[in-house]
Amino acid sequence: MGKKRKHSEAEVTAPVKNDEGAPQRPERTLLGWKDKVEEKESDSTAFRNKEKVLVTCSRRINYRYRHLMMNVVSLLPHCKKDNKVESKESKGATLNELVELKGCSSCLFFECRKQKDLYLWMAKCPNGPSVKFLVNAVHTMEELKLTGNHLQGSRPLLTFSTNFDKDPHWKLLKEMIMQIFGTPKDQRKSKPYHDHVFVFSIVDDHIWFRNYQISVPHNEADKVDRGGLDKMTLVEVGPRFCLNPIKIFGGSFGGQTLYENPFYVSPNQIRALEKKQKAGKYAKKVKAKKRRKMHEISNPMEPDEFADMWKE
Amino acid sequence: MGILNKELVLSNKDTMNDDGEENPDVEVSESESEDEDVKLTERSKTSVYNRDGLLDKLGDISWPKNVEWRHKLSLDINQEQEVDVNDDLARELAFYTQALEGTRQAFVKFQSMQLPFLRPSDYYAEMVKTDSHMVKVKGRLLAEKRKIEEAEERRKARESKKIAKEVQAQKIKERAKQKKEEIESVKKWRQQRQQNGFEKDGEMGLAFEDGKTFEKSTKKRPGVGPADRSGGKANQGGWKGKKGGADGKKKSRDFKDSKFGFGGRKGLKKQNTAETTNDTRNFNKGNFSENKKRKR
């Protein structure tokens, strides 16, 4: 606890911090790495990314979505996984309290309704904006077709497509994603080296997420071989999902609506419409028969001259 | 009003509309649960779009401008073409190229900063997928590879068999022709001799002058014993493997007819003749390391 307080004061400059961190973290097997790098931060109040994400889900979540949540937990070393929250508590105030209790600065809440639809809430707490997404096209890391693998906790490279800069709501989403999905530098559980890359791209007003492992032939840790950049291949690690933004709120899990997606149709409505279409099948058939009968009566056919040809 | 619009939109789903703007998009998600996302063509409801609020909040949460890139690690990649959502391959390719481009740029930056960013081959640490899972992945990949190879081999074997059959037929024809020619030539020579008045007492009476050369000898198969009513067909090889071949059924029917025609062979089912002594077809095939006690 004492160490935490010291860090939060952040008066210590970065190189000193690094030195006292190195012997106390036995998992880090790099011995000379920290000494080589000299961080030149002139002012004492250096920027420190202290992002912590709380990851929870609602009760009665589907197995596929639960696995997706577990995958996300394994991808973000700066997250804290918490127990399932009751459905009554998924409105606003209680979630905010939970996030504060855990000392986190943002939250990823997987809400599953009717065991069919997954909604993802991305919120910056305590008073930041929050977004509700509908999640589609879920493929988890356990699928055998996604063959890549990478270090657990290594910092990802985040790539965004340029359409994120076109509209203010996309810009806001980009900033939130960058802060939530990007692992803070020097995070306790993070590993060195960058061997995977996240792809966030907007296609058809949806945000598509992909995670690839980078494999490039190399001999040294800080230099790529001369032709290496061309021989780089990416293998998909997973998971995969597609986010459809529904609403952006000004507060965390509530507050003023800043943005509503005009093209969003809730899955319930889609299902209702489909059922309605199917429901009219019998009635339509009866109508069609009646129509045909009326038509035949009103336009009688001419007597066929060959009708009696084959009569005995 | 909104609902009415949506119904109209859905009824247009099946008809192909020519002008692209009015065409409703139906996205089919990839997952097994059939979520269909129907997009409305117009903003049917007054949707909130609070630009200033959004930009305000953006200002609130963003990090200071002078943050080093190493904290953010974010890259913006230009997506040149519009990608059709429903074309899976093109879409995945677009994502892949975006990632590739991003990584290249990032690596150039890292290299210029002279920071280690590539994992050395002796750095072993916990990976995000367990080793057992990777073994399964590997197994699956190998199985696929094996299937493909086997299919290739089977195809090749089939084709080569065809060719071999043709070649064989050719050879037989040729041999028959050769034989005929030779006999003809000797006959001619004989005739020549006779014509030239070659009177000798021992008319050799060559066997083939009867003109019966090309009748097949009635003695069908040399190794057939006298009590073998199947006429030698019982020992014809390969009736175990007649499973699905084109003449699978014919052969076995033939064989059975020849062996059991007219009420079947009553006795003498097992005989110790020369042929049966060396006939090991029904004995244990290879794989001697298998456990014989295991119920197969």
Coordinates of C-alpha atoms in Angstrom, one line a residue:
Chain A
M1 CA 0.0 0.0 0.0
G2 CA 2.8 2.3 0.8
K3 CA 4.4 1.8 -2.5
K4 CA 1.1 2.7 -4.2
R5 CA 1.0 6.0 -2.4
K6 CA 4.5 6.8 -3.4
H7 CA 3.7 6.1 -7.0
S8 CA 0.6 8.3 -6.9
E9 CA 2.6 11.2 -5.8
A10 CA 4.7 10.9 -8.8
E11 CA 7.4 13.2 -7.6
V12 CA 10.1 10.7 -8.3
T13 CA 11.6 11.0 -11.8
A14 CA 11.4 8.1 -14.1
P15 CA 14.9 6.6 -14.0
V16 CA 15.0 6.4 -10.2
K17 CA 11.6 4.7 -10.3
N18 CA 12.8 2.2 -12.7
D19 CA 15.8 1.3 -10.7
E20 CA 14.0 0.6 -7.6
G21 CA 11.4 -1.3 -9.5
A22 CA 13.8 -3.7 -11.2
P23 CA 15.1 -5.8 -8.3
Q24 CA 11.6 -6.1 -6.8
R25 CA 10.1 -7.7 -9.8
P26 CA 11.6 -11.1 -10.3
E27 CA 9.5 -12.1 -13.3
R28 CA 11.3 -9.6 -15.4
T29 CA 14.2 -11.4 -16.8
L30 CA 15.7 -8.6 -18.7
L31 CA 18.6 -7.5 -16.8
G32 CA 20.2 -4.7 -18.7
W33 CA 17.1 -3.4 -20.4
K34 CA 16.1 -0.7 -18.0
D35 CA 19.6 0.6 -17.6
K36 CA 20.1 1.1 -21.3
V37 CA 17.1 3.2 -21.7
E38 CA 17.4 6.6 -20.2
E39 CA 14.2 8.4 -20.0
K40 CA 14.7 12.1 -20.4
E41 CA 11.8 13.7 -18.7
S42 CA 12.7 17.1 -17.7
D43 CA 9.9 18.0 -15.5
S44 CA 9.1 16.1 -12.4
T45 CA 5.4 15.7 -13.0
A46 CA 5.7 13.3 -15.8
F47 CA 2.7 11.9 -17.5
R48 CA 1.8 8.6 -16.0
N49 CA -0.9 6.5 -17.5
K50 CA -2.7 5.1 -14.5
E51 CA -5.6 3.5 -16.3
K52 CA -7.4 0.7 -14.6
V53 CA -10.3 -1.1 -16.2
L54 CA -13.0 -2.9 -14.3
V55 CA -14.4 -5.8 -16.3
T56 CA -17.7 -7.3 -15.3
C57 CA -20.7 -8.9 -16.8
S58 CA -24.4 -9.3 -16.0
R59 CA -25.9 -12.5 -14.7
R60 CA -27.3 -15.1 -17.1
I61 CA -24.6 -14.4 -19.7
N62 CA -24.1 -16.8 -22.5
Y63 CA -21.1 -19.1 -22.6
R64 CA -19.8 -17.5 -25.8
Y65 CA -19.9 -14.1 -24.4
R66 CA -18.4 -15.2 -21.1
H67 CA -15.5 -16.6 -23.0
L68 CA -15.2 -13.3 -24.9
M69 CA -15.1 -11.5 -21.6
M70 CA -12.4 -13.8 -20.3
N71 CA -10.4 -13.3 -23.5
V72 CA -10.6 -9.5 -23.0
V73 CA -9.4 -9.9 -19.5
S74 CA -6.4 -11.8 -20.7
L75 CA -5.6 -9.2 -23.2
L76 CA -5.7 -6.3 -20.8
P77 CA -3.2 -6.6 -18.0
H78 CA -4.4 -3.4 -16.5
C79 CA -7.9 -4.7 -15.9
K80 CA -9.6 -6.1 -12.8
K81 CA -12.3 -8.7 -13.2
D82 CA -15.1 -8.6 -10.8
N83 CA -18.1 -10.8 -10.0
K84 CA -21.3 -10.8 -11.9
V85 CA -23.7 -8.0 -11.1
E86 CA -27.3 -8.5 -10.6
S87 CA -29.5 -7.2 -13.4
K88 CA -31.1 -4.6 -11.1
E89 CA -27.8 -3.2 -10.3
S90 CA -26.9 -2.6 -13.9
K91 CA -28.4 0.8 -13.9
G92 CA -26.1 3.6 -13.3
A93 CA -25.4 4.4 -9.7
T94 CA -24.4 1.0 -8.4
L95 CA -22.0 0.3 -11.1
N96 CA -20.3 3.7 -10.6
E97 CA -19.9 2.9 -6.9
L98 CA -18.5 -0.5 -7.7
V99 CA -15.9 1.1 -10.0
E100 CA -14.9 3.6 -7.4
L101 CA -14.7 0.9 -4.8
K102 CA -12.2 -1.1 -6.9
G103 CA -10.2 2.0 -7.6
C104 CA -10.6 1.8 -11.3
S105 CA -10.8 4.6 -13.8
S106 CA -12.9 3.0 -16.5
C107 CA -15.2 0.1 -16.9
L108 CA -16.1 -2.5 -19.5
F109 CA -19.5 -4.0 -18.7
F110 CA -20.8 -6.9 -20.7
E111 CA -24.5 -7.0 -20.5
C112 CA -26.3 -10.0 -21.9
R113 CA -30.0 -9.8 -22.4
K114 CA -32.3 -12.7 -23.1
Q115 CA -29.2 -14.8 -23.4
K116 CA -29.0 -13.8 -27.0
D117 CA -27.9 -10.2 -27.3
L118 CA -24.7 -8.8 -25.9
Y119 CA -24.4 -5.1 -25.1
L120 CA -21.0 -3.7 -24.2
W121 CA -20.8 -0.6 -22.0
M122 CA -17.6 1.3 -22.2
A123 CA -17.4 4.0 -19.6
K124 CA -14.9 6.4 -18.1
C125 CA -15.5 6.9 -14.5
P126 CA -16.3 8.9 -12.4
N127 CA -17.7 11.5 -14.7
G128 CA -16.5 10.7 -18.1
P129 CA -18.6 9.8 -21.1
S130 CA -20.0 6.3 -21.6
V131 CA -21.0 4.4 -24.7
K132 CA -23.4 1.5 -25.1
F133 CA -22.6 -0.9 -28.0
L134 CA -24.3 -3.9 -29.5
V135 CA -21.8 -6.7 -30.1
N136 CA -22.0 -8.9 -33.1
A137 CA -19.9 -11.4 -34.9
V138 CA -18.2 -12.8 -31.9
H139 CA -15.4 -15.3 -32.3
T140 CA -13.4 -16.2 -29.2
M141 CA -9.7 -17.0 -29.0
E142 CA -10.5 -20.7 -28.4
E143 CA -11.4 -21.2 -32.0
L144 CA -8.9 -23.5 -33.6
K145 CA -8.9 -21.5 -36.8
L146 CA -7.3 -18.6 -35.0
T147 CA -3.8 -19.9 -34.7
G148 CA -1.7 -17.1 -33.4
N149 CA -0.3 -16.6 -29.9
H150 CA 1.5 -13.8 -28.1
L151 CA 2.9 -12.9 -24.8
Q152 CA 0.3 -12.4 -22.1
G153 CA 0.3 -8.8 -21.1
S154 CA 2.6 -7.4 -23.8
R155 CA 1.6 -3.9 -24.8
P156 CA -0.4 -3.9 -28.0
L157 CA 0.0 -1.6 -31.0
L158 CA -3.3 0.1 -31.7
T159 CA -4.2 0.9 -35.3
F160 CA -7.2 3.0 -36.2
S161 CA -8.5 3.6 -39.6
T162 CA -8.6 7.2 -40.6
N163 CA -12.4 7.4 -40.6
F164 CA -12.2 7.8 -36.9
D165 CA -11.1 11.4 -37.5
K166 CA -14.1 12.3 -39.6
D167 CA -16.8 12.9 -37.0
P168 CA -16.7 14.1 -33.4
H169 CA -18.4 11.0 -32.1
W170 CA -15.9 8.8 -33.8
K171 CA -13.1 10.9 -32.3
L172 CA -14.5 10.5 -28.9
L173 CA -14.8 6.8 -29.3
K174 CA -11.3 6.6 -30.6
E175 CA -10.0 8.4 -27.5
M176 CA -11.9 6.1 -25.2
I177 CA -10.8 3.0 -27.0
M178 CA -7.2 4.1 -26.9
Q179 CA -7.3 4.7 -23.2
I180 CA -9.1 1.5 -22.3
F181 CA -7.5 -1.0 -24.7
G182 CA -4.0 0.4 -24.6
T183 CA -1.9 -1.0 -21.8
P184 CA -0.2 1.7 -19.8
K185 CA 3.5 1.8 -20.1
D186 CA 5.4 0.3 -17.1
Q187 CA 2.2 -1.4 -15.9
R188 CA 3.0 -3.9 -13.2
K189 CA 1.7 -6.9 -15.1
S190 CA 2.7 -5.9 -18.5
K191 CA 5.5 -7.6 -20.4
P192 CA 8.0 -6.0 -22.6
Y193 CA 8.3 -6.3 -26.4
H194 CA 5.5 -5.6 -28.8
D195 CA 4.3 -8.7 -30.5
H196 CA 0.7 -8.1 -31.2
V197 CA -1.4 -5.4 -32.9
F198 CA -5.0 -4.4 -32.4
V199 CA -7.0 -3.3 -35.4
F200 CA -10.0 -1.0 -34.9
S201 CA -11.6 0.0 -38.1
I202 CA -15.0 1.5 -39.1
V203 CA -16.7 -0.3 -41.8
D204 CA -20.4 0.4 -42.4
D205 CA -20.7 2.4 -39.2
H206 CA -19.5 -0.5 -37.1
I207 CA -16.3 -0.8 -35.2
W208 CA -14.5 -4.0 -36.1
F209 CA -11.9 -5.4 -33.8
R210 CA -9.1 -7.8 -34.7
N211 CA -6.0 -8.9 -32.9
Y212 CA -3.0 -10.2 -34.8
Q213 CA 0.4 -11.6 -33.7
I214 CA 3.4 -10.1 -35.4
S215 CA 6.0 -12.5 -36.6
V216 CA 9.0 -11.1 -38.3
P217 CA 12.4 -12.8 -38.7
H218 CA 14.9 -11.1 -36.5
N219 CA 18.1 -11.8 -34.6
E220 CA 18.3 -8.9 -32.2
A221 CA 15.7 -7.4 -30.0
D222 CA 15.9 -3.8 -31.2
K223 CA 16.6 -4.1 -34.9
V224 CA 14.8 -5.8 -37.7
D225 CA 16.9 -7.5 -40.3
R226 CA 17.3 -5.7 -43.5
G227 CA 14.7 -7.3 -45.5
G228 CA 12.7 -8.2 -42.4
L229 CA 10.0 -5.7 -42.7
D230 CA 8.9 -7.1 -46.0
K231 CA 8.8 -10.6 -44.7
M232 CA 6.6 -9.7 -41.8
T233 CA 3.5 -11.8 -41.4
L234 CA 0.5 -11.4 -39.2
V235 CA -1.3 -14.4 -37.7
E236 CA -4.7 -13.8 -36.2
V237 CA -4.9 -14.5 -32.5
G238 CA -8.5 -13.5 -31.8
P239 CA -10.9 -12.6 -30.4
R240 CA -13.0 -11.0 -33.0
F241 CA -16.0 -8.8 -32.5
C242 CA -18.0 -6.0 -34.1
L243 CA -19.4 -3.1 -32.2
N244 CA -22.4 -1.1 -33.1
P245 CA -22.6 2.1 -31.2
I246 CA -26.1 2.8 -29.8
K247 CA -25.8 5.8 -27.6
I248 CA -23.2 8.0 -26.1
F249 CA -23.9 9.5 -22.7
G250 CA -22.3 12.4 -21.1
G251 CA -22.0 10.8 -17.7
S252 CA -20.8 7.5 -16.6
F253 CA -23.6 4.9 -17.2
G254 CA -26.2 7.6 -17.6
G255 CA -26.5 11.3 -18.0
Q256 CA -27.3 13.4 -20.9
T257 CA -27.4 11.7 -24.3
L258 CA -24.8 13.2 -26.5
Y259 CA -25.2 10.9 -29.5
E260 CA -27.8 8.5 -30.7
N261 CA -27.2 6.2 -33.6
P262 CA -30.0 6.9 -36.1
F263 CA -29.4 3.6 -38.0
Y264 CA -29.6 1.4 -35.0
V265 CA -32.5 -1.1 -34.8
S266 CA -32.6 -3.1 -31.6
P267 CA -32.5 -6.9 -32.0
N268 CA -35.8 -7.2 -30.4
Q269 CA -37.5 -5.1 -33.0
I270 CA -35.8 -7.1 -35.7
R271 CA -37.1 -10.4 -34.3
A272 CA -40.5 -8.9 -33.9
L273 CA -40.6 -7.8 -37.5
E274 CA -39.5 -11.2 -38.7
K275 CA -42.2 -12.9 -36.7
K276 CA -44.8 -10.5 -38.1
Q277 CA -43.8 -11.3 -41.6
K278 CA -44.1 -15.0 -41.0
A279 CA -47.4 -14.6 -39.1
G280 CA -49.3 -13.4 -42.1
K281 CA -48.5 -16.5 -44.2
Y282 CA -51.8 -18.3 -43.8
A283 CA -53.9 -15.3 -44.1
K284 CA -52.1 -14.3 -47.2
K285 CA -52.6 -17.7 -48.7
V286 CA -56.3 -17.6 -48.1
K287 CA -56.5 -14.1 -49.6
A288 CA -54.6 -15.2 -52.7
K289 CA -56.9 -18.1 -53.2
K290 CA -59.9 -15.9 -53.0
R291 CA -58.4 -13.4 -55.4
R292 CA -57.8 -16.1 -57.9
K293 CA -61.3 -17.4 -57.6
M294 CA -62.8 -13.9 -58.2
H295 CA -60.5 -13.5 -61.1
E296 CA -61.6 -16.7 -62.7
I297 CA -65.2 -15.9 -62.2
S298 CA -64.9 -12.5 -63.7
N299 CA -62.9 -13.6 -66.7
P300 CA -64.3 -16.9 -67.8
M301 CA -62.2 -18.9 -70.2
E302 CA -63.3 -19.4 -73.8
P303 CA -64.5 -22.9 -74.6
D304 CA -61.7 -24.9 -75.9
E305 CA -62.3 -26.3 -79.4
F306 CA -60.1 -29.2 -78.8
A307 CA -61.7 -30.1 -75.4
D308 CA -63.7 -33.0 -76.9
M309 CA -60.9 -34.4 -79.0
W310 CA -59.9 -37.3 -76.8
K311 CA -63.3 -38.1 -75.5
E312 CA -64.5 -41.6 -76.3
Chain B
M1 CA -44.0 6.6 -38.1
G2 CA -40.8 4.9 -37.3
I3 CA -42.2 1.4 -37.3
L4 CA -44.0 2.1 -40.6
N5 CA -40.7 3.1 -42.2
K6 CA -39.0 0.0 -40.9
E7 CA -41.7 -2.2 -42.4
L8 CA -41.3 -0.5 -45.8
V9 CA -37.6 -1.0 -45.5
L10 CA -37.9 -4.6 -44.8
S11 CA -40.3 -5.3 -47.6
N12 CA -37.8 -3.8 -49.9
K13 CA -35.2 -6.3 -48.7
D14 CA -35.9 -8.9 -51.4
T15 CA -36.3 -6.6 -54.4
M16 CA -33.2 -5.3 -56.0
N17 CA -33.2 -1.6 -56.1
D18 CA -31.1 0.1 -58.6
D19 CA -30.4 3.4 -57.0
G20 CA -27.9 2.7 -54.3
E21 CA -29.1 5.3 -51.9
E22 CA -32.5 3.9 -51.3
N23 CA -31.1 0.4 -51.0
P24 CA -31.5 -0.9 -47.5
D25 CA -28.5 -2.7 -46.2
V26 CA -28.9 -6.0 -44.5
E27 CA -25.9 -7.0 -42.6
V28 CA -25.6 -10.6 -41.7
S29 CA -23.3 -11.2 -38.8
E30 CA -20.8 -13.9 -38.9
S31 CA -21.7 -15.6 -35.7
E32 CA -23.9 -18.7 -35.5
S33 CA -26.6 -16.8 -33.7
E34 CA -28.5 -15.1 -36.5
D35 CA -28.5 -11.5 -35.5
E36 CA -29.5 -9.5 -38.5
D37 CA -28.8 -5.8 -38.3
V38 CA -31.2 -3.9 -40.5
K39 CA -30.0 -0.4 -41.2
L40 CA -32.6 2.3 -41.8
T41 CA -32.0 4.4 -44.8
E42 CA -32.9 7.6 -43.2
R43 CA -32.9 9.1 -39.8
S44 CA -36.4 8.2 -39.1
K45 CA -36.4 9.5 -35.5
T46 CA -34.9 12.8 -34.4
S47 CA -31.6 11.5 -33.2
V48 CA -29.5 13.4 -30.8
Y49 CA -26.2 14.7 -32.0
N50 CA -24.7 17.1 -29.6
R51 CA -21.4 18.0 -31.4
D52 CA -20.3 20.5 -28.8
G53 CA -21.0 18.2 -25.9
L54 CA -19.1 15.5 -27.7
L55 CA -16.1 17.7 -28.3
D56 CA -16.3 19.0 -24.7
K57 CA -16.1 15.5 -23.3
L58 CA -13.3 14.7 -25.7
G59 CA -11.4 17.5 -24.3
D60 CA -12.1 16.3 -20.8
I61 CA -10.8 12.9 -21.2
S62 CA -7.9 13.2 -23.5
W63 CA -4.4 13.1 -22.3
P64 CA -2.2 16.2 -22.6
K65 CA -1.0 16.9 -26.1
N66 CA 2.6 16.5 -25.4
V67 CA 2.4 12.9 -24.3
E68 CA 5.1 10.8 -25.9
W69 CA 4.0 8.4 -28.5
R70 CA 5.3 5.5 -26.4
H71 CA 2.4 5.9 -24.1
K72 CA -0.2 5.9 -26.7
L73 CA 1.2 3.4 -29.2
S74 CA -1.6 4.3 -31.6
L75 CA -1.3 4.6 -35.3
D76 CA -3.7 5.9 -37.9
I77 CA -3.8 4.0 -41.1
N78 CA -5.5 5.3 -44.2
Q79 CA -8.1 2.9 -45.6
E80 CA -8.1 3.8 -49.2
Q81 CA -11.1 2.0 -50.6
E82 CA -14.5 1.5 -49.3
V83 CA -14.8 -2.1 -48.2
D84 CA -18.0 -4.0 -48.8
V85 CA -19.0 -5.4 -45.5
N86 CA -20.5 -8.5 -46.9
D87 CA -17.5 -9.6 -48.8
D88 CA -15.7 -11.5 -46.1
L89 CA -12.4 -11.9 -47.9
A90 CA -12.0 -8.3 -48.9
R91 CA -12.9 -7.1 -45.5
E92 CA -10.5 -9.3 -43.7
L93 CA -7.9 -8.4 -46.2
A94 CA -8.5 -4.7 -45.5
F95 CA -8.0 -5.3 -41.8
Y96 CA -4.9 -7.3 -42.4
T97 CA -3.3 -4.6 -44.5
Q98 CA -4.2 -2.0 -42.0
A99 CA -2.5 -4.0 -39.3
L100 CA 0.5 -4.7 -41.5
E101 CA 0.9 -1.1 -42.4
G102 CA 0.6 0.0 -38.8
T103 CA 3.1 -2.5 -37.6
R104 CA 5.6 -1.4 -40.2
Q105 CA 5.3 2.2 -39.2
A106 CA 5.5 1.4 -35.6
F107 CA 8.6 -0.7 -36.1
V108 CA 10.3 2.1 -38.0
K109 CA 9.6 4.3 -35.1
F110 CA 10.9 1.9 -32.5
Q111 CA 14.0 1.3 -34.5
S112 CA 14.7 5.0 -34.6
M113 CA 14.1 5.2 -30.9
Q114 CA 16.5 2.3 -30.4
L115 CA 14.2 0.5 -28.1
P116 CA 14.0 -3.3 -27.9
F117 CA 10.7 -4.3 -29.4
L118 CA 11.2 -7.8 -30.8
R119 CA 11.0 -10.8 -28.6
P120 CA 14.3 -12.8 -28.4
S121 CA 14.1 -16.4 -29.1
D122 CA 15.1 -17.4 -25.5
Y123 CA 12.5 -15.2 -23.8
Y124 CA 10.0 -17.6 -22.4
A125 CA 7.0 -16.3 -20.6
E126 CA 3.4 -16.9 -20.2
M127 CA 1.5 -16.7 -23.4
V128 CA -2.1 -15.8 -23.8
K129 CA -3.1 -19.2 -25.1
T130 CA -2.0 -22.2 -23.2
D131 CA 0.4 -24.8 -24.6
S132 CA -2.2 -27.5 -24.6
H133 CA -4.4 -25.3 -26.7
M134 CA -1.6 -24.7 -29.2
V135 CA -1.1 -28.4 -29.4
K136 CA -4.7 -28.8 -30.5
V137 CA -4.2 -26.1 -33.1
K138 CA -1.2 -27.8 -34.4
G139 CA -3.0 -31.1 -34.5
R140 CA -5.8 -29.6 -36.5
L141 CA -3.4 -28.0 -39.0
L142 CA -1.5 -31.2 -39.5
A143 CA -4.7 -33.2 -40.0
E144 CA -5.9 -30.8 -42.7
K145 CA -2.6 -31.1 -44.4
R146 CA -2.7 -34.8 -44.3
K147 CA -6.2 -34.9 -45.7
I148 CA -5.1 -32.8 -48.7
E149 CA -2.1 -34.9 -49.3
E150 CA -4.1 -38.1 -49.2
A151 CA -6.7 -36.7 -51.6
E152 CA -3.9 -35.8 -54.0
E153 CA -2.3 -39.3 -53.7
R154 CA -5.6 -41.0 -54.4
R155 CA -6.3 -38.9 -57.4
K156 CA -2.8 -39.6 -58.8
A157 CA -3.2 -43.3 -58.1
R158 CA -6.5 -43.4 -59.9
E159 CA -5.1 -41.6 -62.9
S160 CA -2.1 -43.7 -63.1
K161 CA -4.2 -46.9 -62.9
K162 CA -6.2 -45.7 -65.9
I163 CA -3.1 -45.1 -67.9
A164 CA -1.5 -48.4 -66.8
K165 CA -4.6 -50.2 -68.0
E166 CA -4.4 -48.6 -71.4
V167 CA -0.8 -49.4 -71.7
Q168 CA -1.4 -53.0 -70.7
A169 CA -4.2 -53.3 -73.3
Q170 CA -1.8 -52.0 -75.9
K171 CA 0.9 -54.4 -75.0
I172 CA -1.4 -57.4 -75.2
K173 CA -2.6 -56.4 -78.6
E174 CA 0.9 -56.0 -79.9
R175 CA 2.0 -59.3 -78.6
A176 CA -0.9 -61.0 -80.2
K177 CA -0.1 -59.3 -83.4
Q178 CA 3.5 -60.3 -83.2
K179 CA 2.6 -63.9 -82.6
K180 CA 0.2 -63.9 -85.5
E181 CA 2.8 -62.5 -87.8
E182 CA 5.4 -65.0 -86.8
I183 CA 3.2 -67.9 -87.4
E184 CA 2.1 -66.5 -90.7
S185 CA 5.7 -66.1 -91.8
V186 CA 6.6 -69.7 -90.8
K187 CA 3.5 -71.0 -92.6
K188 CA 4.6 -69.1 -95.7
W189 CA 8.0 -70.5 -95.5
R190 CA 6.6 -74.0 -95.1
Q191 CA 4.5 -73.4 -98.2
Q192 CA 7.4 -72.1 -100.1
R193 CA 9.3 -75.2 -99.2
Q194 CA 6.5 -77.5 -100.4
Q195 CA 6.2 -75.6 -103.6
N196 CA 9.8 -75.9 -104.3
G197 CA 9.3 -79.6 -104.2
F198 CA 10.9 -80.3 -101.0
E199 CA 9.8 -83.9 -100.6
K200 CA 10.6 -85.3 -97.3
D201 CA 8.9 -88.1 -95.5
G202 CA 8.6 -86.6 -92.1
E203 CA 5.8 -84.2 -92.5
M204 CA 6.2 -82.6 -89.3
G205 CA 2.5 -81.9 -88.9
L206 CA 3.0 -78.8 -87.1
A207 CA 0.4 -78.3 -84.6
F208 CA -0.7 -74.9 -85.6
E209 CA -1.7 -75.8 -89.1
D210 CA -5.0 -77.1 -88.0
G211 CA -6.2 -73.5 -87.9
K212 CA -7.2 -73.9 -84.3
T213 CA -4.4 -71.8 -82.9
F214 CA -6.5 -69.0 -81.6
E215 CA -9.1 -70.9 -79.8
K216 CA -8.6 -70.7 -76.1
S217 CA -7.6 -74.0 -74.6
T218 CA -10.4 -75.6 -72.6
K219 CA -8.1 -76.2 -69.8
K220 CA -8.8 -72.8 -68.2
R221 CA -6.5 -72.6 -65.3
P222 CA -3.6 -74.8 -64.9
G223 CA -3.7 -75.2 -61.2
V224 CA -7.3 -76.4 -61.0
G225 CA -7.9 -79.6 -59.1
P226 CA -10.4 -82.2 -60.4
A227 CA -12.8 -81.7 -57.5
D228 CA -12.8 -77.9 -57.7
R229 CA -16.2 -77.1 -59.0
S230 CA -15.5 -73.4 -59.0
G231 CA -13.2 -73.9 -61.9
G232 CA -10.3 -72.1 -60.3
K233 CA -12.2 -68.9 -59.6
A234 CA -12.3 -69.6 -55.9
N235 CA -8.7 -68.8 -55.6
Q236 CA -8.8 -65.7 -57.7
G237 CA -7.1 -63.0 -55.7
G238 CA -8.6 -59.8 -54.5
W239 CA -12.1 -60.7 -53.5
K240 CA -11.5 -59.2 -50.1
G241 CA -11.0 -55.8 -51.7
K242 CA -14.0 -55.8 -53.9
K243 CA -15.8 -53.3 -51.8
G244 CA -16.8 -50.5 -53.9
G245 CA -15.2 -51.0 -57.2
A246 CA -17.0 -50.8 -60.4
D247 CA -17.1 -54.5 -60.9
G248 CA -17.2 -55.2 -57.2
K249 CA -20.5 -56.8 -57.3
K250 CA -20.0 -58.6 -60.6
K251 CA -16.9 -60.4 -59.4
S252 CA -18.3 -61.7 -56.2
R253 CA -21.5 -62.8 -58.0
D254 CA -19.4 -64.5 -60.6
F255 CA -17.3 -66.2 -58.0
K256 CA -20.2 -67.4 -56.1
D257 CA -21.9 -68.7 -59.1
S258 CA -18.9 -70.6 -60.2
K259 CA -18.4 -72.0 -56.8
F260 CA -21.9 -72.7 -55.6
G261 CA -23.9 -73.0 -58.8
F262 CA -26.3 -75.9 -59.0
G263 CA -26.9 -76.2 -55.3
G264 CA -23.4 -75.3 -54.1
R265 CA -20.5 -77.4 -53.2
K266 CA -21.5 -79.9 -50.5
G267 CA -18.4 -81.4 -49.3
L268 CA -14.8 -81.0 -49.9
K269 CA -14.9 -77.5 -48.6
K270 CA -11.4 -77.5 -47.3
Q271 CA -8.7 -79.3 -49.2
N272 CA -5.1 -79.5 -48.8
T273 CA -3.9 -79.1 -52.3
A274 CA -0.9 -77.4 -53.7
E275 CA -2.7 -74.1 -54.2
T276 CA -4.3 -74.0 -50.8
T277 CA -1.1 -74.6 -49.0
N278 CA 0.5 -71.4 -50.3
D279 CA -2.7 -69.4 -50.1
T280 CA -2.2 -67.0 -47.1
R281 CA -4.8 -64.5 -48.1
N282 CA -7.0 -64.8 -45.1
F283 CA -4.3 -65.0 -42.6
N284 CA -3.4 -62.1 -40.3
K285 CA -2.3 -59.1 -42.2
G286 CA 0.6 -56.9 -41.1
N287 CA 0.5 -54.8 -37.9
F288 CA 2.0 -57.4 -35.7
S289 CA 2.5 -54.9 -32.9
E290 CA -1.2 -54.5 -32.3
N291 CA -2.7 -56.1 -29.3
K292 CA -4.4 -59.2 -30.5
K293 CA -6.5 -59.5 -27.3
R294 CA -8.2 -56.2 -28.0
K295 CA -11.6 -56.7 -29.4
R296 CA -11.5 -55.3 -32.9

